[in-house]
XYZ file of C-alpha atoms in Angstrom:
761
model
C 8.859 -14.448 13.307
C 5.710 -13.145 11.643
C 4.868 -13.268 7.968
C 5.555 -10.047 6.105
C 2.707 -10.959 3.763
C -0.252 -10.553 6.130
C -2.730 -10.208 3.257
C -2.691 -13.985 2.889
C -4.237 -14.348 6.357
C -7.483 -12.787 5.142
C -7.356 -14.394 1.698
C -7.207 -17.874 3.221
C -9.753 -16.945 5.958
C -7.280 -17.422 8.780
C -9.097 -14.639 10.629
C -12.192 -16.867 10.856
C -10.132 -19.550 12.569
C -8.918 -16.949 15.077
C -12.545 -15.890 15.676
C -13.381 -19.490 16.591
C -10.339 -19.628 18.841
C -11.448 -16.456 20.659
C -14.725 -18.199 21.532
C -12.748 -20.919 23.330
C -10.784 -18.489 25.545
C -12.323 -17.464 28.872
C -10.055 -14.620 30.055
C -9.399 -11.129 28.640
C -5.640 -11.680 28.430
C -6.118 -15.146 26.925
C -8.270 -13.616 24.197
C -5.646 -10.919 23.630
C -3.003 -13.604 23.087
C -5.299 -15.526 20.744
C -6.121 -12.391 18.764
C -2.418 -11.712 18.247
C -1.643 -15.288 17.140
C 0.187 -15.371 13.802
C 2.018 -18.147 11.962
C 5.678 -18.515 12.835
C 8.519 -19.235 10.469
C 11.021 -20.907 12.846
C 10.744 -24.685 13.389
C 11.664 -24.690 17.145
C 8.978 -22.090 17.860
C 6.412 -24.000 15.800
C 7.196 -27.311 17.511
C 6.966 -25.698 20.973
C 3.537 -24.230 20.200
C 2.337 -27.512 18.694
C 3.551 -29.432 21.752
C 1.568 -27.101 24.038
C -1.577 -27.596 21.973
C -1.098 -31.383 21.989
C -0.566 -31.428 25.769
C -3.676 -29.307 26.350
C -5.765 -31.557 24.079
C -4.537 -34.667 25.886
C -5.337 -33.108 29.270
C -8.828 -32.136 28.108
C -9.497 -35.735 27.058
C -8.137 -37.121 30.341
C -9.647 -34.810 32.978
C -12.302 -32.863 31.068
C -12.632 -29.122 30.625
C -10.230 -26.912 32.608
C -11.523 -23.350 32.730
C -9.457 -20.292 33.628
C -12.535 -18.034 33.645
C -11.838 -16.739 37.174
C -8.537 -15.173 36.145
C -9.417 -11.439 36.170
C -7.235 -8.784 34.554
C -5.451 -7.205 37.554
C -2.682 -5.424 35.663
C -3.835 -1.978 36.911
C -4.037 -3.295 40.480
C -0.493 -4.640 40.226
C 0.736 -1.216 39.114
C -0.956 0.329 42.157
C 0.600 -2.275 44.452
C 4.061 -1.480 43.105
C 3.731 2.048 44.546
C 2.169 0.597 47.731
C -1.251 2.036 46.975
C -4.473 0.782 48.558
C -6.757 -1.432 46.470
C -10.501 -1.102 46.479
C -12.994 -3.786 47.400
C -13.560 -4.920 43.783
C -9.826 -5.016 43.071
C -9.174 -7.175 46.128
C -12.014 -9.484 45.094
C -10.368 -9.814 41.669
C -7.097 -10.716 43.383
C -8.917 -13.395 45.376
C -10.608 -14.753 42.219
C -7.243 -14.963 40.433
C -5.645 -16.903 43.291
C -8.601 -19.290 43.641
C -8.496 -19.954 39.892
C -4.768 -20.677 40.110
C -5.422 -23.201 42.873
C -8.295 -24.842 40.946
C -6.364 -25.119 37.681
C -3.277 -26.463 39.402
C -5.353 -29.042 41.261
C -7.241 -30.118 38.118
C -3.987 -30.641 36.233
C -2.675 -32.873 39.005
C -5.725 -35.174 39.048
C -4.130 -37.571 36.579
C -1.149 -38.774 38.624
C -0.135 -41.359 36.000
C 0.186 -38.780 33.220
C 3.553 -38.477 31.527
C 5.456 -35.173 32.002
C 4.790 -32.661 29.220
C 5.513 -29.064 28.228
C 2.676 -27.675 30.364
C 4.102 -28.960 33.645
C 6.391 -25.916 34.164
C 3.359 -23.636 33.866
C 1.399 -25.594 36.475
C 4.453 -25.683 38.742
C 4.838 -21.899 38.450
C 1.314 -21.222 39.759
C 1.275 -19.897 43.359
C -2.280 -19.758 44.769
C -1.195 -18.073 48.116
C -4.179 -19.558 50.019
C -3.591 -17.367 53.096
C -4.098 -14.205 51.034
C -7.289 -15.161 49.204
C -8.806 -16.665 52.365
C -8.169 -13.449 54.310
C -9.725 -11.407 51.504
C -12.767 -13.702 51.398
C -13.090 -13.492 55.201
C -13.092 -9.712 55.245
C -15.058 -8.929 52.051
C -18.560 -10.307 51.583
C -19.513 -8.521 48.363
C -18.629 -5.514 46.256
C -20.519 -3.282 48.717
C -20.113 -5.027 52.047
C -17.266 -5.642 54.477
C -17.795 -8.404 57.039
C -18.408 -7.333 60.680
C -15.620 -9.686 61.748
C -13.069 -8.013 59.463
C -11.742 -6.322 62.636
C -12.699 -6.022 66.297
C -13.018 -2.247 66.032
C -15.391 -2.499 63.054
C -17.593 -4.954 64.927
C -17.794 -2.600 67.956
C -18.595 0.443 65.790
C -21.417 -1.386 64.007
C -22.813 -2.663 67.304
C -22.972 0.898 68.686
C -24.489 2.107 65.432
C -27.200 -0.544 65.649
C -27.991 0.402 69.258
C -28.291 4.128 68.374
C -30.613 3.322 65.485
C -32.805 1.259 67.814
C -33.084 4.211 70.254
C -34.058 6.569 67.437
C -36.780 4.195 66.251
C -38.102 3.910 69.798
C -38.246 7.717 70.179
C -39.877 8.228 66.805
C -42.419 5.450 67.353
C -43.528 7.195 70.541
C -43.762 10.504 68.657
C -45.812 8.927 65.858
C -48.312 7.601 68.412
C -48.634 10.902 70.364
C -48.576 13.319 67.412
C -50.336 11.243 64.759
C -52.833 14.061 63.992
C -49.969 16.262 62.757
C -48.449 13.572 60.531
C -49.248 12.830 56.889
C -48.513 9.118 57.535
C -47.577 7.178 60.615
C -44.204 6.098 59.242
C -40.502 6.759 59.833
C -38.414 7.705 56.792
C -34.789 8.561 55.935
C -33.723 11.890 54.452
C -30.057 12.733 53.804
C -29.041 9.779 55.977
C -31.097 10.989 58.988
C -34.326 9.600 60.529
C -37.403 11.834 59.937
C -41.238 11.811 60.115
C -43.654 13.187 57.450
C -45.462 16.236 58.971
C -48.315 18.137 57.350
C -47.039 21.516 56.212
C -49.602 23.427 58.213
C -48.437 21.753 61.447
C -44.703 22.139 60.911
C -44.451 24.488 63.922
C -46.325 22.116 66.207
C -43.330 19.753 66.401
C -39.918 21.175 67.197
C -37.138 19.928 65.014
C -35.176 20.389 61.768
C -36.762 20.176 58.289
C -34.617 18.138 55.803
C -36.936 17.919 52.807
C -40.486 18.526 51.539
C -42.767 16.850 49.026
C -43.158 18.021 45.459
C -46.526 19.618 46.217
C -45.224 21.265 49.392
C -48.001 19.753 51.476
C -45.610 17.557 53.456
C -42.324 18.332 55.162
C -39.851 15.712 56.436
C -38.859 16.789 59.901
C -36.180 15.478 62.233
C -37.562 15.881 65.779
C -35.286 17.620 68.245
C -35.362 14.583 70.552
C -33.450 12.408 68.009
C -30.994 14.966 66.586
C -28.332 13.991 69.075
C -28.809 10.277 68.306
C -28.714 10.971 64.567
C -25.478 12.910 65.035
C -24.059 9.979 66.947
C -24.935 7.586 64.082
C -23.323 9.955 61.625
C -20.126 9.994 63.667
C -20.192 6.179 63.866
C -20.608 5.962 60.073
C -17.501 8.119 59.583
C -15.600 5.935 62.038
C -16.869 2.845 60.217
C -15.615 4.150 56.854
C -12.200 4.945 58.345
C -11.998 1.448 59.807
C -12.890 -0.061 56.411
C -10.062 1.937 54.834
C -7.710 0.540 57.467
C -8.882 -2.996 56.651
C -8.426 -2.450 52.901
C -4.966 -1.011 53.507
C -3.940 -4.087 55.510
C -5.277 -6.411 52.801
C -3.454 -4.370 50.148
C -0.240 -4.628 52.134
C -0.745 -8.402 52.286
C -1.197 -8.460 48.500
C 1.853 -6.203 48.031
C 3.989 -8.777 49.816
C 2.904 -11.348 47.190
C 2.887 -9.066 44.147
C 5.418 -11.233 42.287
C 3.261 -14.358 42.742
C 0.190 -12.430 41.563
C 2.029 -11.219 38.474
C 3.213 -14.753 37.659
C -0.231 -16.255 38.228
C -1.820 -13.682 35.930
C 0.640 -14.349 33.113
C 0.569 -18.138 33.482
C -3.228 -18.398 33.710
C -3.652 -16.110 30.718
C -1.296 -18.249 28.644
C -2.887 -21.490 29.858
C -6.303 -20.112 28.944
C -4.981 -19.452 25.437
C -3.402 -22.924 25.220
C -6.556 -24.646 26.495
C -8.459 -22.635 23.891
C -6.231 -24.145 21.190
C -6.805 -27.598 22.663
C -10.584 -27.102 22.802
C -10.598 -25.921 19.172
C -8.610 -29.001 18.123
C -11.044 -31.217 20.004
C -14.032 -29.570 18.337
C -12.498 -29.936 14.861
C -11.253 -33.505 15.569
C -7.834 -32.174 14.617
C -4.419 -33.809 14.979
C -0.863 -32.605 15.401
C 0.973 -32.348 12.059
C 4.566 -33.425 11.516
C 6.782 -30.574 10.276
C 9.485 -31.113 7.713
C 12.388 -28.749 7.224
C 12.591 -29.838 3.552
C 9.161 -28.191 3.050
C 7.309 -31.347 1.983
C 3.549 -31.218 2.453
C 1.591 -34.475 2.766
C -2.051 -34.156 3.846
C -4.046 -37.262 4.723
C -7.845 -36.942 4.600
C -7.710 -33.206 5.235
C -11.038 -31.399 5.809
C -11.428 -27.651 5.399
C -12.157 -26.471 8.976
C -14.713 -23.836 7.956
C -16.952 -26.215 5.978
C -19.701 -28.404 7.416
C -17.846 -31.461 8.772
C -20.812 -33.674 7.802
C -20.604 -32.614 4.151
C -16.955 -31.761 3.483
C -15.058 -34.331 1.395
C -11.514 -35.051 2.703
C -8.564 -34.617 0.352
C -5.245 -36.442 0.099
C -2.369 -34.421 -1.294
C 1.415 -34.445 -1.532
C 3.575 -31.492 -2.619
C 7.324 -30.902 -2.564
C 8.662 -34.462 -2.511
C 8.835 -35.801 -6.086
C 7.346 -32.634 -7.573
C 7.303 -28.975 -6.511
C 4.346 -27.851 -8.638
C 0.815 -29.245 -8.654
C -1.565 -28.212 -11.456
C -5.217 -28.837 -10.512
C -7.774 -28.952 -13.315
C -11.471 -29.722 -13.554
C -14.882 -28.043 -13.974
C -16.157 -25.068 -11.996
C -17.651 -25.794 -8.547
C -15.574 -28.936 -8.524
C -13.642 -28.137 -5.379
C -10.391 -26.827 -6.888
C -10.452 -23.588 -4.898
C -11.446 -25.427 -1.714
C -8.466 -27.759 -2.137
C -6.199 -24.755 -2.679
C -7.511 -22.986 0.417
C -7.313 -26.162 2.497
C -3.595 -26.529 1.787
C -2.875 -22.850 2.489
C -5.019 -22.677 5.634
C -3.486 -25.876 7.020
C -0.036 -24.339 6.604
C -1.087 -21.150 8.400
C -2.786 -23.037 11.224
C 0.082 -25.481 11.642
C 2.774 -22.813 11.717
C 0.672 -20.884 14.252
C 0.715 -23.887 16.604
C -2.846 -25.039 15.857
C -3.732 -28.635 15.058
C -5.232 -29.402 11.639
C -8.397 -31.432 10.872
C -6.630 -34.302 9.096
C -5.475 -37.831 9.844
C -2.506 -38.342 12.137
C 0.994 -38.186 10.637
C -0.035 -35.558 8.091
C 3.033 -33.525 7.191
C 3.524 -29.802 6.617
C 6.491 -27.784 5.432
C 8.010 -24.785 7.173
C 7.676 -21.707 4.958
C 8.913 -18.204 5.673
C 6.280 -16.750 3.333
C 2.956 -17.915 1.913
C 1.423 -16.115 -1.067
C -2.088 -16.642 -2.391
C -3.922 -15.183 -5.355
C -7.451 -16.502 -4.920
C -10.882 -15.149 -5.786
C -12.276 -12.265 -7.807
C -10.269 -9.153 -6.923
C -11.738 -6.780 -9.495
C -11.259 -3.190 -8.262
C -13.735 -0.567 -9.489
C -12.016 2.188 -7.536
C -8.685 1.548 -9.243
C -10.340 0.829 -12.621
C -8.702 -2.617 -12.682
C -10.251 -5.651 -14.364
C -10.162 -9.073 -12.733
C -7.194 -10.019 -14.924
C -5.328 -6.826 -14.032
C -5.954 -7.330 -10.311
C -4.612 -10.855 -10.473
C -1.588 -9.736 -12.450
C -0.833 -7.097 -9.831
C -0.775 -9.808 -7.158
C 1.342 -12.122 -9.304
C 3.884 -9.345 -9.902
C 4.298 -8.983 -6.146
C 4.601 -12.769 -5.772
C 7.283 -12.977 -8.485
C 9.247 -10.182 -6.787
C 9.118 -11.666 -3.261
C 8.789 -15.475 -3.546
C 11.829 -17.707 -3.111
C 12.692 -21.332 -2.373
C 11.294 -21.031 1.170
C 7.878 -19.805 -0.021
C 4.573 -21.491 -0.791
C 2.551 -19.985 -3.661
C -1.163 -20.708 -4.276
C -2.649 -19.487 -7.570
C -6.349 -19.822 -8.373
C -7.351 -19.798 -12.081
C -3.919 -18.613 -13.154
C -4.065 -16.028 -15.983
C -7.819 -16.421 -16.452
C -9.944 -13.549 -17.762
C -7.990 -12.921 -20.948
C -7.403 -14.498 -24.371
C -7.112 -18.267 -23.706
C -4.110 -18.784 -25.965
C -2.173 -15.851 -24.540
C -3.316 -16.630 -21.003
C -2.118 -20.235 -21.250
C 1.275 -19.174 -22.614
C 1.680 -16.564 -19.875
C 0.641 -19.058 -17.198
C 3.241 -21.576 -18.380
C 5.939 -18.887 -18.364
C 5.026 -17.843 -14.788
C 5.023 -21.453 -13.600
C 8.363 -22.083 -15.287
C 9.872 -19.089 -13.480
C 8.568 -20.312 -10.104
C 9.824 -23.826 -10.874
C 13.331 -22.530 -11.595
C 13.194 -20.617 -8.308
C 12.269 -23.937 -6.590
C 9.087 -22.384 -5.192
C 6.469 -24.876 -3.978
C 3.443 -23.991 -6.101
C -0.142 -25.180 -6.356
C -2.251 -23.703 -9.165
C -5.746 -24.285 -10.536
C -6.609 -23.766 -14.185
C -8.958 -24.588 -17.074
C -6.245 -24.437 -19.719
C -5.505 -27.767 -21.444
C -2.025 -26.476 -22.273
C -1.177 -26.546 -18.566
C -2.192 -30.213 -18.388
C 0.340 -30.974 -21.141
C 2.901 -28.763 -19.377
C 2.496 -30.853 -16.207
C 2.782 -34.108 -18.180
C 5.928 -33.081 -20.020
C 7.833 -31.144 -17.318
C 9.952 -32.648 -14.560
C 8.966 -31.601 -11.058
C 5.368 -30.811 -12.114
C 2.352 -33.033 -11.494
C -1.271 -33.019 -12.613
C -4.246 -33.285 -10.280
C -7.973 -33.050 -10.822
C -11.199 -32.659 -8.914
C -13.525 -35.531 -9.736
C -16.837 -34.733 -11.445
C -19.815 -37.099 -11.845
C -21.221 -36.454 -15.318
C -24.202 -38.710 -14.616
C -25.461 -36.439 -11.840
C -23.853 -33.217 -13.118
C -22.330 -32.699 -9.707
C -18.791 -32.629 -8.311
C -17.597 -35.256 -5.852
C -14.941 -32.832 -4.490
C -12.355 -35.629 -4.420
C -8.829 -34.510 -5.307
C -7.035 -37.004 -7.558
C -3.287 -36.424 -7.720
C -1.586 -37.693 -10.881
C -4.649 -37.465 -13.139
C -5.464 -34.352 -15.212
C -9.031 -33.140 -15.108
C -11.508 -33.028 -17.969
C -13.616 -29.932 -18.569
C -16.746 -32.016 -19.332
C -18.278 -29.034 -21.133
C -19.756 -31.173 -23.933
C -21.047 -33.869 -21.570
C -22.661 -31.323 -19.269
C -24.216 -29.444 -22.202
C -25.609 -32.689 -23.622
C -27.137 -33.593 -20.238
C -28.736 -30.167 -19.986
C -30.402 -30.522 -23.391
C -28.133 -28.839 -25.957
C -28.925 -30.462 -29.353
C -26.431 -33.075 -30.520
C -25.774 -31.318 -33.860
C -24.587 -28.205 -31.999
C -22.244 -30.284 -29.856
C -20.917 -32.067 -32.975
C -20.281 -28.720 -34.660
C -18.455 -27.501 -31.545
C -16.296 -30.621 -31.513
C -15.427 -30.051 -35.172
C -14.055 -26.633 -34.263
C -11.582 -28.077 -31.780
C -8.137 -29.256 -32.709
C -8.104 -33.024 -33.306
C -5.159 -33.543 -30.950
C -6.977 -31.684 -28.190
C -10.053 -33.881 -28.663
C -7.867 -36.987 -28.587
C -6.136 -35.762 -25.416
C -9.503 -35.165 -23.696
C -10.658 -38.649 -24.750
C -7.511 -40.146 -23.211
C -8.242 -38.302 -19.978
C -11.818 -39.602 -20.032
C -10.618 -43.193 -20.560
C -8.083 -42.834 -17.757
C -10.756 -41.585 -15.387
C -13.076 -44.452 -16.313
C -10.315 -47.009 -15.780
C -9.397 -45.366 -12.493
C -12.984 -45.618 -11.277
C -13.119 -49.279 -12.338
C -9.877 -50.000 -10.490
C -11.103 -48.190 -7.387
C -14.327 -50.208 -7.502
C -12.396 -53.457 -7.893
C -10.055 -52.446 -5.093
C -13.066 -51.746 -2.902
C -14.528 -55.187 -3.721
C -11.184 -56.868 -3.024
C -10.959 -55.078 0.321
C -14.479 -56.207 1.172
C -13.688 -59.801 0.166
C -10.473 -59.749 2.192
C -12.385 -58.536 5.189
C -15.044 -61.211 4.716
C -12.376 -63.919 4.317
C -10.607 -62.718 7.438
C -13.878 -62.764 9.337
C -14.706 -66.293 8.142
C -11.221 -67.489 9.064
C -11.591 -66.053 12.552
C -15.023 -67.694 12.886
C -13.614 -71.061 11.771
C -10.725 -70.819 14.201
C -13.119 -69.982 17.026
C -15.413 -72.861 16.002
C -12.460 -75.268 15.830
C -11.273 -74.190 19.261
C -14.798 -74.633 20.589
C -15.109 -78.127 19.075
C -11.697 -79.103 20.437
C -12.755 -77.973 23.898
C -16.007 -79.927 23.611
C -14.142 -83.021 22.393
C -11.759 -82.875 25.343
C -14.699 -82.458 27.691
C -16.500 -85.468 26.205
C -13.334 -87.591 26.273
C -12.679 -86.668 29.885
C -16.204 -87.595 30.847
C -15.884 -90.883 28.921
C -12.634 -91.709 30.724
C -14.243 -91.176 34.105
C -17.267 -93.274 33.177
C -14.997 -96.041 31.836
C -12.978 -96.124 35.021
C -16.197 -96.432 37.013
C -17.489 -99.247 34.825
C -14.228 -101.176 35.073
C -14.097 -100.747 38.831
C -17.700 -101.908 39.189
C -16.904 -104.940 37.035
C -13.884 -105.881 39.133
C -15.808 -105.417 42.378
C -18.672 -107.552 41.068
C -16.265 -110.276 39.961
C -14.598 -110.358 43.363
C -17.970 -110.531 45.084
C -19.150 -113.325 42.815
C -16.064 -115.430 43.510
C -16.422 -114.920 47.227
C -20.048 -116.034 47.081
C -19.136 -119.080 45.022
C -16.373 -119.891 47.502
C -18.896 -119.941 50.286
C -20.996 -122.310 48.197
C -18.161 -124.824 48.399
C -16.470 -124.723 44.999
C -12.838 -125.583 44.695
C -10.889 -122.597 45.990
C -7.977 -123.081 43.622
C -10.239 -123.185 40.571
C -12.107 -120.038 41.719
C -8.887 -118.175 42.307
C -7.748 -119.067 38.797
C -11.008 -117.733 37.400
C -10.686 -114.485 39.402
C -7.080 -114.014 38.254
C -8.058 -114.509 34.615
C -10.945 -112.037 35.069
C -8.666 -109.408 36.552
C -6.126 -109.900 33.768
C -8.763 -109.541 31.093
C -10.276 -106.440 32.710
C -6.803 -104.978 33.145
C -6.070 -105.487 29.452
C -9.395 -103.909 28.505
C -8.682 -100.244 27.667
C -11.600 -97.962 27.229
C -11.648 -95.523 24.331
C -9.744 -92.376 25.292
C -7.843 -93.880 28.279
C -4.082 -93.522 27.748
C -1.730 -96.284 28.923
C 0.806 -94.381 30.995
C 3.600 -96.789 30.051
C 3.368 -95.869 26.353
C 5.545 -93.008 25.111
C 6.435 -91.753 21.638
C 9.877 -90.936 20.291
C 8.691 -90.265 16.733
C 10.393 -87.258 15.094
C 8.809 -84.752 12.683
C 11.152 -85.611 9.804
C 10.109 -89.283 10.066
C 6.510 -88.512 9.104
C 4.901 -87.740 5.792
C 1.316 -87.421 4.609
C -0.321 -90.843 4.283
C 1.751 -92.600 6.992
C -0.147 -94.796 9.418
C 0.307 -93.856 13.071
C -0.971 -94.837 16.501
C -2.416 -92.016 18.698
C -1.360 -92.945 22.213
C -3.759 -90.820 24.280
C -6.757 -92.091 22.310
C -5.334 -95.625 21.774
C -6.440 -95.440 18.137
C -4.781 -95.880 14.745
C -5.054 -93.395 11.932
C -3.510 -91.788 8.832
C -1.371 -88.609 8.825
C -3.138 -85.818 6.894
C -0.765 -82.885 7.574
C 2.833 -82.508 8.701
C 3.562 -81.076 12.179
C 3.315 -77.274 12.410
C 5.573 -74.913 14.391
C 3.859 -75.911 17.641
C 4.449 -79.635 16.893
C 0.810 -80.505 16.111
C -0.591 -82.424 13.133
C -3.934 -83.673 11.810
C -4.672 -87.443 11.922
C -7.704 -89.097 10.256
C -9.005 -91.954 12.429
C -11.931 -93.483 10.590
C -14.630 -90.794 10.531
C -12.844 -88.807 13.230
C -10.277 -86.179 12.221
C -8.309 -84.702 15.107
C -5.330 -82.399 15.721
C -2.827 -84.100 18.037
C 0.667 -83.435 19.370
C 3.719 -85.075 17.773
C 4.679 -86.530 21.180
C 1.307 -88.338 21.252
C 1.918 -90.141 17.935
C 3.806 -93.364 17.256
C 4.526 -94.338 13.647
C 3.273 -97.776 12.594
C 5.099 -100.186 10.238
C 4.526 -99.791 6.511
C 2.276 -102.904 6.324
C -0.168 -101.238 8.658
C -0.007 -103.933 11.343
C -0.199 -102.040 14.662
C 1.265 -104.905 16.641
C 4.228 -105.918 14.549
C 6.632 -103.904 16.641
C 5.057 -104.742 20.005
C 3.901 -107.770 21.889
C 0.186 -108.211 21.314
C -2.437 -110.697 22.189
C -4.644 -112.866 20.056
C -8.387 -112.652 20.425
C -10.794 -115.435 19.951
C -11.044 -114.610 16.285
C -7.398 -115.324 15.805
C -6.492 -111.725 14.828
C -4.168 -109.624 16.908
C -5.970 -106.943 18.907
C -3.525 -104.245 19.926
C -6.042 -101.470 19.379
C -8.815 -100.136 21.552
C -12.391 -101.343 21.356
C -13.992 -99.433 18.623
C -10.575 -98.277 17.397
C -11.148 -96.340 14.204
C -7.702 -97.294 12.944
C -9.013 -100.762 12.097
C -11.547 -99.507 9.572
C -9.584 -101.076 6.721
C -8.945 -104.537 8.315
C -11.974 -105.231 10.568
C -13.325 -108.741 10.048
C -17.038 -109.106 9.141
C -17.436 -111.768 11.871
C -16.270 -112.606 15.411
C -15.810 -116.124 16.874
C -16.850 -116.481 20.533
C -16.990 -120.320 20.657
C -15.611 -121.753 23.863
C -15.649 -118.453 25.813
C -17.505 -117.781 29.072
C -20.064 -114.985 29.295
C -17.738 -112.782 31.384
C -14.948 -113.206 28.851
C -17.100 -112.931 25.721
C -19.075 -109.788 26.551
C -16.073 -107.349 26.595
C -14.752 -108.869 23.360
C -18.157 -108.579 21.736
C -18.606 -104.947 22.891
C -15.183 -104.108 21.521
C -15.910 -105.790 18.194
C -19.316 -104.091 17.804
C -17.762 -100.663 18.540
C -15.082 -101.286 15.903
C -17.676 -102.417 13.401
C -19.911 -99.410 14.045
C -17.086 -96.899 13.720
C -15.919 -98.709 10.570
C -19.410 -98.252 9.058
C -20.021 -101.983 8.483
C -23.636 -102.599 7.474
C -23.810 -106.126 9.047
C -21.604 -108.491 11.066
C -21.661 -112.219 11.970
C -21.335 -113.432 15.585
C -20.289 -117.102 15.949
C -21.090 -118.366 19.468
C -21.730 -122.117 19.178
C -24.445 -124.075 20.982
C -23.058 -125.438 24.243
C -25.404 -124.841 27.135
C -27.035 -121.901 25.323
C -25.937 -119.316 27.884
C -23.686 -117.446 25.462
C -26.380 -117.488 22.783
């Protein structure tokens, strides 16, 4: 279904879009289809065309450019084949080119084996390259003027005989040139009328018997065919006739071959032409960075960051716009050169392109309505020939719009009722808009009239919009702001350009006070909007920065956790080695002492005590496998004292378990995230050994924690008593105590060792 109102296609510059599409098509029939492309009014047809464009664009991105340039227009040749006529050399070459293109395009489309099926698959499946036909044509025809010798056995024999006859003629004439050189103008052999001749001086023409075929312009030279080669020349002529007849036989056989596949040729021509057109649409969408719009039967238009396709993509300012959902009329106001007309044309051109099956240069999920008619009254249409003013020309268009528009139409009006008395023009504009509103016509209009701003504010189903203008730079930003009426800025612009203040004040005095107040309200709204947009921008930036910092902290925490685990693992291995070395050394010492004659029973008791003490000695980070936790999440609260089993350290709960069952525990200066299953709650008095059997150290305090255990930071004694202990027994206790004291940040400690033999000191 085509639009009845084709004038809108030129008004909205749809023809320029078609011109760009023609540049993307490579075949004559593809360009014909593109040239005839018009917007459709039926949703199924629109969706089918859009799906083809989307599939072509996807294929272009996946496999690169697919050209149908070899698809020649063979419609005349097909008509000749239908009556079993013989095709010429060029026609058969065009048939071959068409078939080779069909094979290439079909192969290119099948490169991406993982591609999902789409609407173009039936076209590719319909292509029939008929390799046997195009290979036979290519074998027989070398160029537009040459048939291959091997095209047939008879042709090869004829050409061989022709070559032999020509060689005999040259031999005869070469002998003549040598013997009769004094009669010749030049010692050369030439061709005249397809026969071999020699250039003889005119005065000696009777000295050589033969037939004259031509003479020079001055008459001083005649081109004579000697009698001795006439028979051979006649033979060549006969062979040439036979050769031409054989070529006709070859062409007839090739044409018969093509006739047998005429249906495949016809299908290939139609399919390749349409694919060329579809790939042209895809290439245009790729060039414009366009996307497929979503069509709504309720005729709602929602454009996201739409860019007019005919403007410089580096300079054009995208617009966001909604029409037809909560309001059916949009009144756009603002200063001249502010982008109002561009916004109007963008909406109209997007609708035309979308309903024609073309993608639109806007963000994905932009929505378009389905309109049976689009009307546009845009630009200066003053007609000198018809003696019509600009106002009269516009009114003539509006009359036609009022007569034809209905609820399935989109109407675009630029500077509605301008060019006449402002008061009357505003009243007439409101009346026209009211009529279109009652008819439920989707309407977008631009205006300078303040009355239309009030009309939009006070009328249901009508919304204001404005094109932003920067008074500081006296330049438009071209941003479309829906919901905010525009300000004319005439006074501000005049002041910037140097109009004296007293003139501006006098002009303000001549304006109705309510109008001035209304313009001031608009100005304040715009200022507040800009402030809010700036604050929103800052908030977005801060959110992004916070998100980035959070990600960095999480990465850093994960990195530290990994490093901690690595260090702990290394410490465990080193501790195991140290303990093993100590045990081995103790065993060796006892054996040596046994050899020295000490009491065996006493030595064995010493070795047993040493093993027991080393076995009880747990290095920082080494988990006792017999210890397990049955502490539950609801039993813990912040501030509870707990024992971390894997680290054999006491600490204080800082956070409750999260969803993954992990919590933070502060162990002295070390804060770590541990699993709930690795934590055992300690009694309220903080004694880690109250609920388990411990052992008393030399100092008299229970020592259920690890050496250097950070959980003892609150109860560590400032001194340790080593009196009465051997060196082997005292050193581990002292190391443990010093580690605890260091991790507890004690400035000084007291070591009580006694006198004895002085070894311990």
